[in-house]
Amino acid sequence: MKTLKLKRGKEDSLLRFHPWVFSGALVSMPDDVAEGEIVRVVSNDGALMGLGHFQIGSIAVRMLTFGDEPVDDSFFRTRLADALRLRKALGLARPDNTAYRLVHGEGDFLPGLVVDIYGPTAVMQAHSPGMHLLRETIARQLVALEGLDVTNVYYKSDTTLPFKAGLNPENGYLIGGDAPTVATENGLKFNIDWLRGQKTGFFVDQRDNRTLLRSYSHGRKVLNMFCYTGGFSVYALDGGAELVHSVDSSAKAVTLTEANVEMNFPGDTRHRAYAEDAFKFLASVEDGAYDLIVLDPPAFAKHRSALRNALRGYQKLNAAGIAKVAPGGLVFTFSCSQAVSREQFRLAVFSAAAQTGRRVRILHQLTQPADHPVNIYHPEGEYLKGLVLYVE
Ligand code: SAH
């Protein structure tokens, strides 16, 4: 195993268990280390800091352990068992809730790895070349994990691996195949399209926020913007909404939403879906036509460089939503951009509210659910933020 040496003083963040080593912290960028190789990281004095996956880029090493344990089958068995124990303790793995996140990267001490569970299928994403190289090992351990009952592992990393690594990963089943595609979330059924859908096929991270929305839906006219699979729409209908309109610019998303609504509420005429641009749709909405509006757009800032434009985007979108909602109505507004902080998002929503001149109060401050834990030493793991606004 190769050894990478840190510049003097650069061990401090590792001593505080932050799992990333930036390339600038290394004495020199090694040229004989391959992408995805497991390396030893030592301080300038030669003290072992731990082992991690090497990667070419600004994050040079993602730490897997701050000890000297071998990264082998048993390593993954233990980490995955820990992850499952937490989900079981949270009561998430139940017959009426078969969709949840089992591994949330750094939040489960497995940087570069995401695993979502949909009943008997695990959908796995590698965000680092190191995890890509170990995909078969991880898949085997997932299937062998006691209490998980997974028989299929679908690998989906074509959009998550660094393009420059040239790994050309192919999406496909590593184990099993031809798996059932309907999973349940809090008793509601969803068709999960991991083959063609975004991310792992479903946004499990909105589960708690959808549950909150359900509790406010009774008798309301709901508009679900950026509906994708219609998660919020299905919960709103379940909560007794008077009507639910779902909007997404993608026709495929609209079809997915309609299918999910039909599966849970066959023949229900309260729902309609529109394939249209969100901003255009909102502009044509009559003032007060809806008394609950959900704004859950895709990440406007994928990188820090896009921050200014992203904040302007959030302000514009929220101003449109706040302006249109009926007096006494609610706006559920979200940002899943990791580069946008909680404070920045709130400031963008504040500016939007001020622009409309309406009286706005924050009822709830929302975040990601417990199966997306944030490693306290890695605050970057917190990405989802939301506000529930009461608009008069
Ligand atoms: N709210 C969803 C997740 C949203 S993902 C859930 O709970 O599952 C973001 C969605 O926004 C995608 O489906 C994408 O097709 C859609 N989208 C992106 N840009 C859009 C635009 N300008 N107008 C409408 N929808 C858009």
Short mmCIF file of C-alpha atoms and ligand atoms in Angstrom, two decimals:
data_model
loop_
_atom_site.label_atom_id
_atom_site.label_comp_id
_atom_site.label_asym_id
_atom_site.label_seq_id
_atom_site.Cartn_x
_atom_site.Cartn_y
_atom_site.Cartn_z
CA MET A 1 0.00 0.00 0.00
CA LYS A 2 1.34 3.44 -0.87
CA THR A 3 1.83 6.19 1.67
CA LEU A 4 0.85 9.82 1.15
CA LYS A 5 2.40 12.45 3.40
CA LEU A 6 0.62 15.57 4.61
CA LYS A 7 2.13 19.03 4.80
CA ARG A 8 2.96 20.18 8.30
CA GLY A 9 -0.18 21.14 10.26
CA LYS A 10 -2.51 19.61 7.68
CA GLU A 11 -3.31 16.66 9.94
CA ASP A 12 -5.56 18.80 12.16
CA SER A 13 -8.79 18.15 10.27
CA LEU A 14 -8.06 14.41 10.21
CA LEU A 15 -7.49 14.42 13.95
CA ARG A 16 -11.03 15.82 14.12
CA PHE A 17 -12.22 12.95 11.89
CA HIS A 18 -13.04 15.04 8.84
CA PRO A 19 -12.97 12.38 6.11
CA TRP A 20 -11.56 14.40 3.19
CA VAL A 21 -7.93 15.16 2.37
CA PHE A 22 -7.60 17.97 -0.15
CA SER A 23 -4.85 17.69 -2.75
CA GLY A 24 -3.29 20.93 -1.46
CA ALA A 25 -2.69 19.29 1.92
CA LEU A 26 -0.34 16.70 0.46
CA VAL A 27 3.42 17.21 0.33
CA SER A 28 3.36 16.21 -3.31
CA MET A 29 0.83 14.76 -5.68
CA PRO A 30 2.01 11.21 -6.28
CA ASP A 31 2.16 10.06 -9.87
CA ASP A 32 2.40 6.34 -9.20
CA VAL A 33 -0.91 6.03 -7.35
CA ALA A 34 -3.90 4.92 -9.37
CA GLU A 35 -7.42 6.33 -9.09
CA GLY A 36 -9.36 4.38 -6.50
CA GLU A 37 -6.35 2.81 -4.82
CA ILE A 38 -6.38 2.45 -1.05
CA VAL A 39 -3.60 4.55 0.47
CA ARG A 40 -2.11 5.20 3.89
CA VAL A 41 -2.16 8.83 4.97
CA VAL A 42 0.55 9.99 7.38
CA SER A 43 1.29 13.30 9.07
CA ASN A 44 4.43 15.22 8.23
CA ASP A 45 6.09 13.48 11.15
CA GLY A 46 5.08 10.10 9.79
CA ALA A 47 2.25 9.29 12.23
CA LEU A 48 -0.51 7.18 10.69
CA MET A 49 -3.74 9.11 10.19
CA GLY A 50 -5.68 6.28 8.58
CA LEU A 51 -6.53 4.71 5.23
CA GLY A 52 -8.58 6.05 2.38
CA HIS A 53 -9.45 5.96 -1.30
CA PHE A 54 -7.20 8.02 -3.53
CA GLN A 55 -8.73 10.11 -6.28
CA ILE A 56 -7.42 12.67 -8.75
CA GLY A 57 -9.12 15.97 -8.03
CA SER A 58 -9.46 18.55 -5.32
CA ILE A 59 -10.50 15.89 -2.79
CA ALA A 60 -7.47 13.61 -3.07
CA VAL A 61 -8.35 11.06 -0.39
CA ARG A 62 -11.67 10.00 1.15
CA MET A 63 -10.86 8.41 4.48
CA LEU A 64 -12.36 4.99 5.14
CA THR A 65 -10.82 4.49 8.56
CA PHE A 66 -8.85 6.53 11.06
CA GLY A 67 -7.20 3.33 12.24
CA ASP A 68 -5.21 0.65 10.50
CA GLU A 69 -7.97 -1.92 9.83
CA PRO A 70 -7.84 -3.64 6.44
CA VAL A 71 -10.48 -2.53 3.96
CA ASP A 72 -11.77 -5.98 3.03
CA ASP A 73 -14.98 -8.01 3.07
CA SER A 74 -15.14 -7.89 6.85
CA PHE A 75 -14.74 -4.08 6.82
CA PHE A 76 -17.79 -3.70 4.57
CA ARG A 77 -19.74 -6.36 6.45
CA THR A 78 -19.28 -4.40 9.69
CA ARG A 79 -20.05 -0.98 8.22
CA LEU A 80 -23.14 -2.21 6.39
CA ALA A 81 -24.37 -4.03 9.50
CA ASP A 82 -23.93 -0.78 11.48
CA ALA A 83 -25.92 1.09 8.85
CA LEU A 84 -28.73 -1.47 8.94
CA ARG A 85 -28.82 -1.48 12.74
CA LEU A 86 -29.46 2.27 12.69
CA ARG A 87 -32.29 1.99 10.12
CA LYS A 88 -33.89 -0.79 12.16
CA ALA A 89 -33.58 1.30 15.33
CA LEU A 90 -35.29 4.14 13.44
CA GLY A 91 -38.14 1.79 12.55
CA LEU A 92 -37.69 2.43 8.85
CA ALA A 93 -37.45 -1.14 7.59
CA ARG A 94 -41.06 -2.29 7.91
CA PRO A 95 -43.46 -4.19 5.69
CA ASP A 96 -45.33 -0.93 5.03
CA ASN A 97 -42.11 1.02 4.47
CA THR A 98 -39.76 -0.81 2.14
CA ALA A 99 -38.03 2.28 0.67
CA TYR A 100 -35.23 3.87 2.67
CA ARG A 101 -31.58 4.84 2.44
CA LEU A 102 -29.23 2.24 3.90
CA VAL A 103 -25.93 4.01 3.24
CA HIS A 104 -25.51 7.78 3.09
CA GLY A 105 -21.83 8.19 2.28
CA GLU A 106 -19.84 10.00 4.94
CA GLY A 107 -22.93 9.91 7.19
CA ASP A 108 -22.43 6.16 7.43
CA PHE A 109 -18.62 6.29 7.45
CA LEU A 110 -18.52 5.05 3.86
CA PRO A 111 -17.45 8.10 1.82
CA GLY A 112 -18.34 7.77 -1.84
CA LEU A 113 -21.08 5.17 -1.38
CA VAL A 114 -24.85 5.54 -1.51
CA VAL A 115 -27.26 2.61 -1.19
CA ASP A 116 -31.04 2.92 -1.34
CA ILE A 117 -33.26 -0.05 -0.54
CA TYR A 118 -36.49 -0.74 -2.42
CA GLY A 119 -37.88 -3.97 -0.99
CA PRO A 120 -35.70 -6.85 -2.21
CA THR A 121 -33.51 -4.54 -4.31
CA ALA A 122 -30.55 -2.40 -3.32
CA VAL A 123 -29.68 0.42 -5.72
CA MET A 124 -26.05 1.33 -5.28
CA GLN A 125 -24.21 4.45 -6.43
CA ALA A 126 -20.47 5.02 -6.32
CA HIS A 127 -19.35 8.63 -6.07
CA SER A 128 -15.65 7.73 -5.94
CA PRO A 129 -13.47 5.52 -8.15
CA GLY A 130 -12.49 3.58 -5.04
CA MET A 131 -16.07 2.50 -4.33
CA HIS A 132 -16.53 1.73 -8.02
CA LEU A 133 -13.62 -0.70 -7.92
CA LEU A 134 -15.09 -2.39 -4.84
CA ARG A 135 -18.65 -2.61 -6.20
CA GLU A 136 -18.68 -6.41 -6.47
CA THR A 137 -17.44 -6.83 -2.89
CA ILE A 138 -20.05 -4.40 -1.60
CA ALA A 139 -22.83 -6.06 -3.61
CA ARG A 140 -21.92 -9.47 -2.18
CA GLN A 141 -21.96 -8.10 1.35
CA LEU A 142 -25.33 -6.43 0.80
CA VAL A 143 -26.92 -9.71 -0.25
CA ALA A 144 -25.26 -11.57 2.62
CA LEU A 145 -26.28 -8.98 5.23
CA GLU A 146 -28.47 -10.65 7.84
CA GLY A 147 -31.83 -8.96 8.33
CA LEU A 148 -31.71 -6.99 5.09
CA ASP A 149 -33.29 -9.57 2.75
CA VAL A 150 -31.94 -8.07 -0.44
CA THR A 151 -31.65 -10.40 -3.43
CA ASN A 152 -30.96 -7.90 -6.20
CA VAL A 153 -28.25 -5.28 -6.42
CA TYR A 154 -28.54 -2.71 -9.17
CA TYR A 155 -25.47 -0.58 -9.81
CA LYS A 156 -26.05 2.93 -11.12
CA SER A 157 -23.05 5.20 -11.26
CA ASP A 158 -22.98 6.56 -14.80
CA THR A 159 -23.72 10.09 -13.58
CA THR A 160 -22.09 10.04 -10.16
CA LEU A 161 -18.49 9.07 -10.90
CA PRO A 162 -15.98 11.71 -11.91
CA PHE A 163 -16.08 11.82 -15.67
CA LYS A 164 -12.34 12.42 -15.87
CA ALA A 165 -11.59 9.11 -14.18
CA GLY A 166 -12.63 7.48 -17.46
CA LEU A 167 -14.17 4.48 -15.73
CA ASN A 168 -17.16 4.32 -18.09
CA PRO A 169 -19.30 2.48 -15.57
CA GLU A 170 -22.20 0.54 -16.97
CA ASN A 171 -25.51 0.57 -15.17
CA GLY A 172 -26.88 -2.88 -14.48
CA TYR A 173 -27.59 -5.63 -12.02
CA LEU A 174 -24.49 -6.93 -10.21
CA ILE A 175 -26.61 -9.58 -8.52
CA GLY A 176 -30.10 -10.82 -9.42
CA GLY A 177 -32.34 -8.89 -11.79
CA ASP A 178 -35.89 -8.57 -12.98
CA ALA A 179 -36.91 -7.31 -9.53
CA PRO A 180 -40.33 -5.97 -8.49
CA THR A 181 -40.38 -2.22 -8.94
CA VAL A 182 -43.10 -1.23 -6.50
CA ALA A 183 -41.94 -0.15 -3.04
CA THR A 184 -43.95 1.26 -0.17
CA GLU A 185 -43.38 4.40 1.86
CA ASN A 186 -45.53 4.79 4.95
CA GLY A 187 -48.08 2.47 3.41
CA LEU A 188 -48.23 4.32 0.09
CA LYS A 189 -47.09 2.56 -3.06
CA PHE A 190 -44.56 3.94 -5.51
CA ASN A 191 -43.23 2.63 -8.78
CA ILE A 192 -39.47 3.00 -8.60
CA ASP A 193 -37.71 3.24 -11.95
CA TRP A 194 -34.06 2.75 -11.10
CA LEU A 195 -33.31 1.83 -14.71
CA ARG A 196 -34.33 5.15 -16.20
CA GLY A 197 -35.20 7.42 -13.27
CA GLN A 198 -33.15 10.18 -11.65
CA LYS A 199 -30.80 9.33 -8.80
CA THR A 200 -31.67 5.85 -7.56
CA GLY A 201 -35.20 6.20 -8.93
CA PHE A 202 -36.94 7.94 -6.04
CA PHE A 203 -36.28 10.78 -3.62
CA VAL A 204 -36.40 8.93 -0.32
CA ASP A 205 -35.07 12.05 1.41
CA GLN A 206 -38.46 13.80 1.37
CA ARG A 207 -40.28 11.09 3.35
CA ASP A 208 -40.66 13.05 6.59
CA ASN A 209 -41.52 16.26 4.77
CA ARG A 210 -44.17 14.47 2.73
CA THR A 211 -45.61 13.13 5.99
CA LEU A 212 -45.81 16.67 7.38
CA LEU A 213 -47.47 17.87 4.18
CA ARG A 214 -50.06 15.10 4.46
CA SER A 215 -51.05 16.40 7.89
CA TYR A 216 -51.78 19.85 6.38
CA SER A 217 -53.54 18.69 3.22
CA HIS A 218 -57.09 18.14 4.39
CA GLY A 219 -59.52 20.21 2.36
CA ARG A 220 -56.74 22.14 0.65
CA LYS A 221 -56.08 22.85 -3.00
CA VAL A 222 -52.52 21.65 -3.50
CA LEU A 223 -50.02 22.54 -6.21
CA ASN A 224 -46.96 20.28 -6.34
CA MET A 225 -44.25 21.91 -8.45
CA PHE A 226 -41.33 19.78 -9.72
CA CYS A 227 -43.34 16.67 -8.88
CA TYR A 228 -41.02 14.02 -10.42
CA THR A 229 -42.60 10.74 -9.16
CA GLY A 230 -45.44 12.59 -7.46
CA GLY A 231 -44.39 11.80 -3.90
CA PHE A 232 -45.91 14.95 -2.42
CA SER A 233 -49.01 14.57 -4.60
CA VAL A 234 -49.77 11.05 -3.38
CA TYR A 235 -49.38 12.13 0.27
CA ALA A 236 -51.58 15.19 -0.30
CA LEU A 237 -54.34 13.01 -1.76
CA ASP A 238 -53.92 10.62 1.14
CA GLY A 239 -54.28 13.52 3.56
CA GLY A 240 -57.64 14.48 2.08
CA ALA A 241 -56.72 17.34 -0.26
CA GLU A 242 -59.64 18.78 -2.22
CA LEU A 243 -57.58 18.80 -5.40
CA VAL A 244 -53.94 18.22 -6.31
CA HIS A 245 -52.17 19.56 -9.38
CA SER A 246 -48.70 18.22 -10.20
CA VAL A 247 -46.26 20.00 -12.50
CA ASP A 248 -42.97 18.86 -14.02
CA SER A 249 -41.23 19.92 -17.22
CA SER A 250 -40.49 16.29 -17.99
CA ALA A 251 -43.30 14.36 -19.66
CA LYS A 252 -41.82 11.17 -18.25
CA ALA A 253 -42.14 12.53 -14.71
CA VAL A 254 -45.76 13.43 -15.36
CA THR A 255 -46.44 9.87 -16.54
CA LEU A 256 -44.71 8.48 -13.42
CA THR A 257 -46.78 10.75 -11.19
CA GLU A 258 -50.03 9.78 -12.88
CA ALA A 259 -49.18 6.09 -12.54
CA ASN A 260 -48.36 6.45 -8.84
CA VAL A 261 -51.56 8.36 -8.16
CA GLU A 262 -53.59 5.76 -10.05
CA MET A 263 -51.91 2.89 -8.17
CA ASN A 264 -52.85 4.38 -4.77
CA PHE A 265 -56.14 6.06 -5.64
CA PRO A 266 -57.62 4.34 -8.69
CA GLY A 267 -60.10 6.51 -10.55
CA ASP A 268 -59.59 9.49 -8.22
CA THR A 269 -60.57 12.64 -10.10
CA ARG A 270 -58.99 15.07 -7.61
CA HIS A 271 -55.62 14.87 -9.36
CA ARG A 272 -54.28 16.42 -12.58
CA ALA A 273 -50.71 16.56 -13.86
CA TYR A 274 -49.17 19.06 -16.27
CA ALA A 275 -45.96 18.75 -18.29
CA GLU A 276 -44.86 22.36 -18.20
CA ASP A 277 -42.04 24.63 -17.10
CA ALA A 278 -42.52 25.61 -13.46
CA PHE A 279 -41.95 29.32 -13.94
CA LYS A 280 -44.31 29.48 -16.91
CA PHE A 281 -46.97 27.51 -15.06
CA LEU A 282 -46.76 29.69 -11.95
CA ALA A 283 -47.02 32.83 -14.05
CA SER A 284 -50.34 31.62 -15.44
CA VAL A 285 -51.80 30.62 -12.05
CA GLU A 286 -54.59 32.87 -10.79
CA ASP A 287 -53.89 34.53 -7.45
CA GLY A 288 -55.25 32.39 -4.63
CA ALA A 289 -56.04 29.35 -6.80
CA TYR A 290 -54.07 27.12 -4.42
CA ASP A 291 -53.73 27.18 -0.68
CA LEU A 292 -50.79 24.80 -0.41
CA ILE A 293 -47.87 25.06 -2.82
CA VAL A 294 -44.82 22.76 -2.86
CA LEU A 295 -41.62 24.07 -4.43
CA ASP A 296 -39.05 21.28 -4.60
CA PRO A 297 -36.79 22.09 -7.55
CA PRO A 298 -33.64 20.26 -8.62
CA ALA A 299 -30.37 21.54 -7.15
CA PHE A 300 -29.94 25.02 -8.66
CA ALA A 301 -26.26 25.05 -7.58
CA LYS A 302 -24.39 21.84 -8.20
CA HIS A 303 -21.13 23.67 -7.46
CA ARG A 304 -20.06 26.67 -5.44
CA SER A 305 -19.37 28.58 -8.68
CA ALA A 306 -23.07 28.56 -9.51
CA LEU A 307 -24.10 29.96 -6.14
CA ARG A 308 -25.10 33.50 -7.15
CA ASN A 309 -27.31 32.36 -9.98
CA ALA A 310 -28.79 29.64 -7.79
CA LEU A 311 -29.77 32.11 -5.08
CA ARG A 312 -31.39 34.34 -7.69
CA GLY A 313 -33.26 31.27 -8.96
CA TYR A 314 -34.55 30.40 -5.48
CA GLN A 315 -35.62 33.99 -4.92
CA LYS A 316 -37.49 34.17 -8.23
CA LEU A 317 -39.23 30.83 -7.72
CA ASN A 318 -40.23 31.57 -4.15
CA ALA A 319 -41.46 35.05 -5.00
CA ALA A 320 -43.75 33.49 -7.60
CA GLY A 321 -45.01 30.86 -5.14
CA ILE A 322 -45.54 33.28 -2.25
CA ALA A 323 -47.29 35.79 -4.51
CA LYS A 324 -49.79 33.23 -5.80
CA VAL A 325 -50.76 31.25 -2.69
CA ALA A 326 -54.17 32.03 -1.18
CA PRO A 327 -54.32 34.11 2.02
CA GLY A 328 -53.84 31.76 4.96
CA GLY A 329 -52.06 29.34 2.64
CA LEU A 330 -48.88 27.37 3.05
CA VAL A 331 -45.73 27.15 0.94
CA PHE A 332 -43.46 24.15 1.40
CA THR A 333 -40.18 25.30 -0.13
CA PHE A 334 -36.95 23.33 -0.48
CA SER A 335 -33.36 23.44 -1.64
CA CYS A 336 -31.32 20.29 -2.12
CA SER A 337 -28.19 22.20 -3.24
CA GLN A 338 -25.31 21.26 -0.99
CA ALA A 339 -23.49 24.44 -2.01
CA VAL A 340 -26.36 26.59 -0.67
CA SER A 341 -26.30 26.92 3.11
CA ARG A 342 -29.38 26.95 5.31
CA GLU A 343 -28.81 30.67 5.99
CA GLN A 344 -28.36 31.54 2.32
CA PHE A 345 -31.53 29.69 1.38
CA ARG A 346 -33.48 31.41 4.11
CA LEU A 347 -32.15 34.76 2.96
CA ALA A 348 -33.27 34.01 -0.62
CA VAL A 349 -36.76 33.14 0.67
CA PHE A 350 -36.76 36.27 2.87
CA SER A 351 -35.94 38.40 -0.19
CA ALA A 352 -38.70 36.65 -2.11
CA ALA A 353 -41.23 37.33 0.66
CA ALA A 354 -40.15 40.98 0.88
CA GLN A 355 -40.58 41.31 -2.88
CA THR A 356 -44.23 40.25 -2.59
CA GLY A 357 -44.86 42.47 0.44
CA ARG A 358 -47.07 39.80 2.04
CA ARG A 359 -47.03 38.85 5.71
CA VAL A 360 -45.04 35.62 5.91
CA ARG A 361 -44.17 33.47 8.89
CA ILE A 362 -41.98 30.38 9.15
CA LEU A 363 -43.89 27.48 10.71
CA HIS A 364 -41.35 24.71 10.24
CA GLN A 365 -37.69 24.43 9.36
CA LEU A 366 -37.11 21.16 7.57
CA THR A 367 -34.14 19.01 6.78
CA GLN A 368 -33.18 15.55 5.55
CA PRO A 369 -34.51 12.48 7.38
CA ALA A 370 -32.64 10.30 9.84
CA ASP A 371 -31.67 7.72 7.23
CA HIS A 372 -29.56 10.50 5.67
CA PRO A 373 -27.47 11.13 8.80
CA VAL A 374 -24.93 13.92 8.96
CA ASN A 375 -21.55 12.89 10.33
CA ILE A 376 -20.89 15.66 12.87
CA TYR A 377 -17.28 15.87 11.68
CA HIS A 378 -18.47 16.32 8.09
CA PRO A 379 -21.03 19.16 8.05
CA GLU A 380 -20.93 19.09 4.22
CA GLY A 381 -23.22 16.06 4.48
CA GLU A 382 -26.17 18.29 5.30
CA TYR A 383 -27.79 19.26 2.02
CA LEU A 384 -31.58 19.32 2.21
CA LYS A 385 -33.26 22.33 3.73
CA GLY A 386 -36.83 23.44 3.66
CA LEU A 387 -39.23 25.96 5.14
CA VAL A 388 -42.95 25.81 5.64
CA LEU A 389 -44.31 29.31 5.25
CA TYR A 390 -47.65 30.66 6.39
CA VAL A 391 -48.65 33.40 4.02
CA GLU A 392 -51.37 35.96 4.76
N1 SAH B 1 -40.25 16.77 -5.56
C1 SAH B 1 -39.76 15.55 -6.13
C2 SAH B 1 -38.30 15.63 -6.55
C3 SAH B 1 -38.01 16.74 -7.51
S1 SAH B 1 -36.67 16.40 -8.56
C4 SAH B 1 -39.96 14.39 -5.15
O1 SAH B 1 -40.41 14.60 -4.02
O2 SAH B 1 -39.67 13.27 -5.52
C5 SAH B 1 -36.72 17.76 -9.63
C6 SAH B 1 -37.75 17.66 -10.76
O3 SAH B 1 -37.81 18.95 -11.34
C7 SAH B 1 -37.39 16.71 -11.89
O4 SAH B 1 -38.41 15.76 -12.05
C8 SAH B 1 -37.26 17.62 -13.13
O5 SAH B 1 -37.80 17.03 -14.32
C9 SAH B 1 -38.07 18.82 -12.74
N2 SAH B 1 -37.69 20.09 -13.38
C10 SAH B 1 -36.47 20.57 -13.63
N3 SAH B 1 -36.54 21.81 -14.14
C11 SAH B 1 -37.85 22.13 -14.20
C12 SAH B 1 -38.60 23.29 -14.64
N4 SAH B 1 -37.98 24.37 -15.09
N5 SAH B 1 -39.93 23.26 -14.53
C13 SAH B 1 -40.58 22.18 -14.07
N6 SAH B 1 -39.94 21.06 -13.65
C14 SAH B 1 -38.60 21.03 -13.72
#
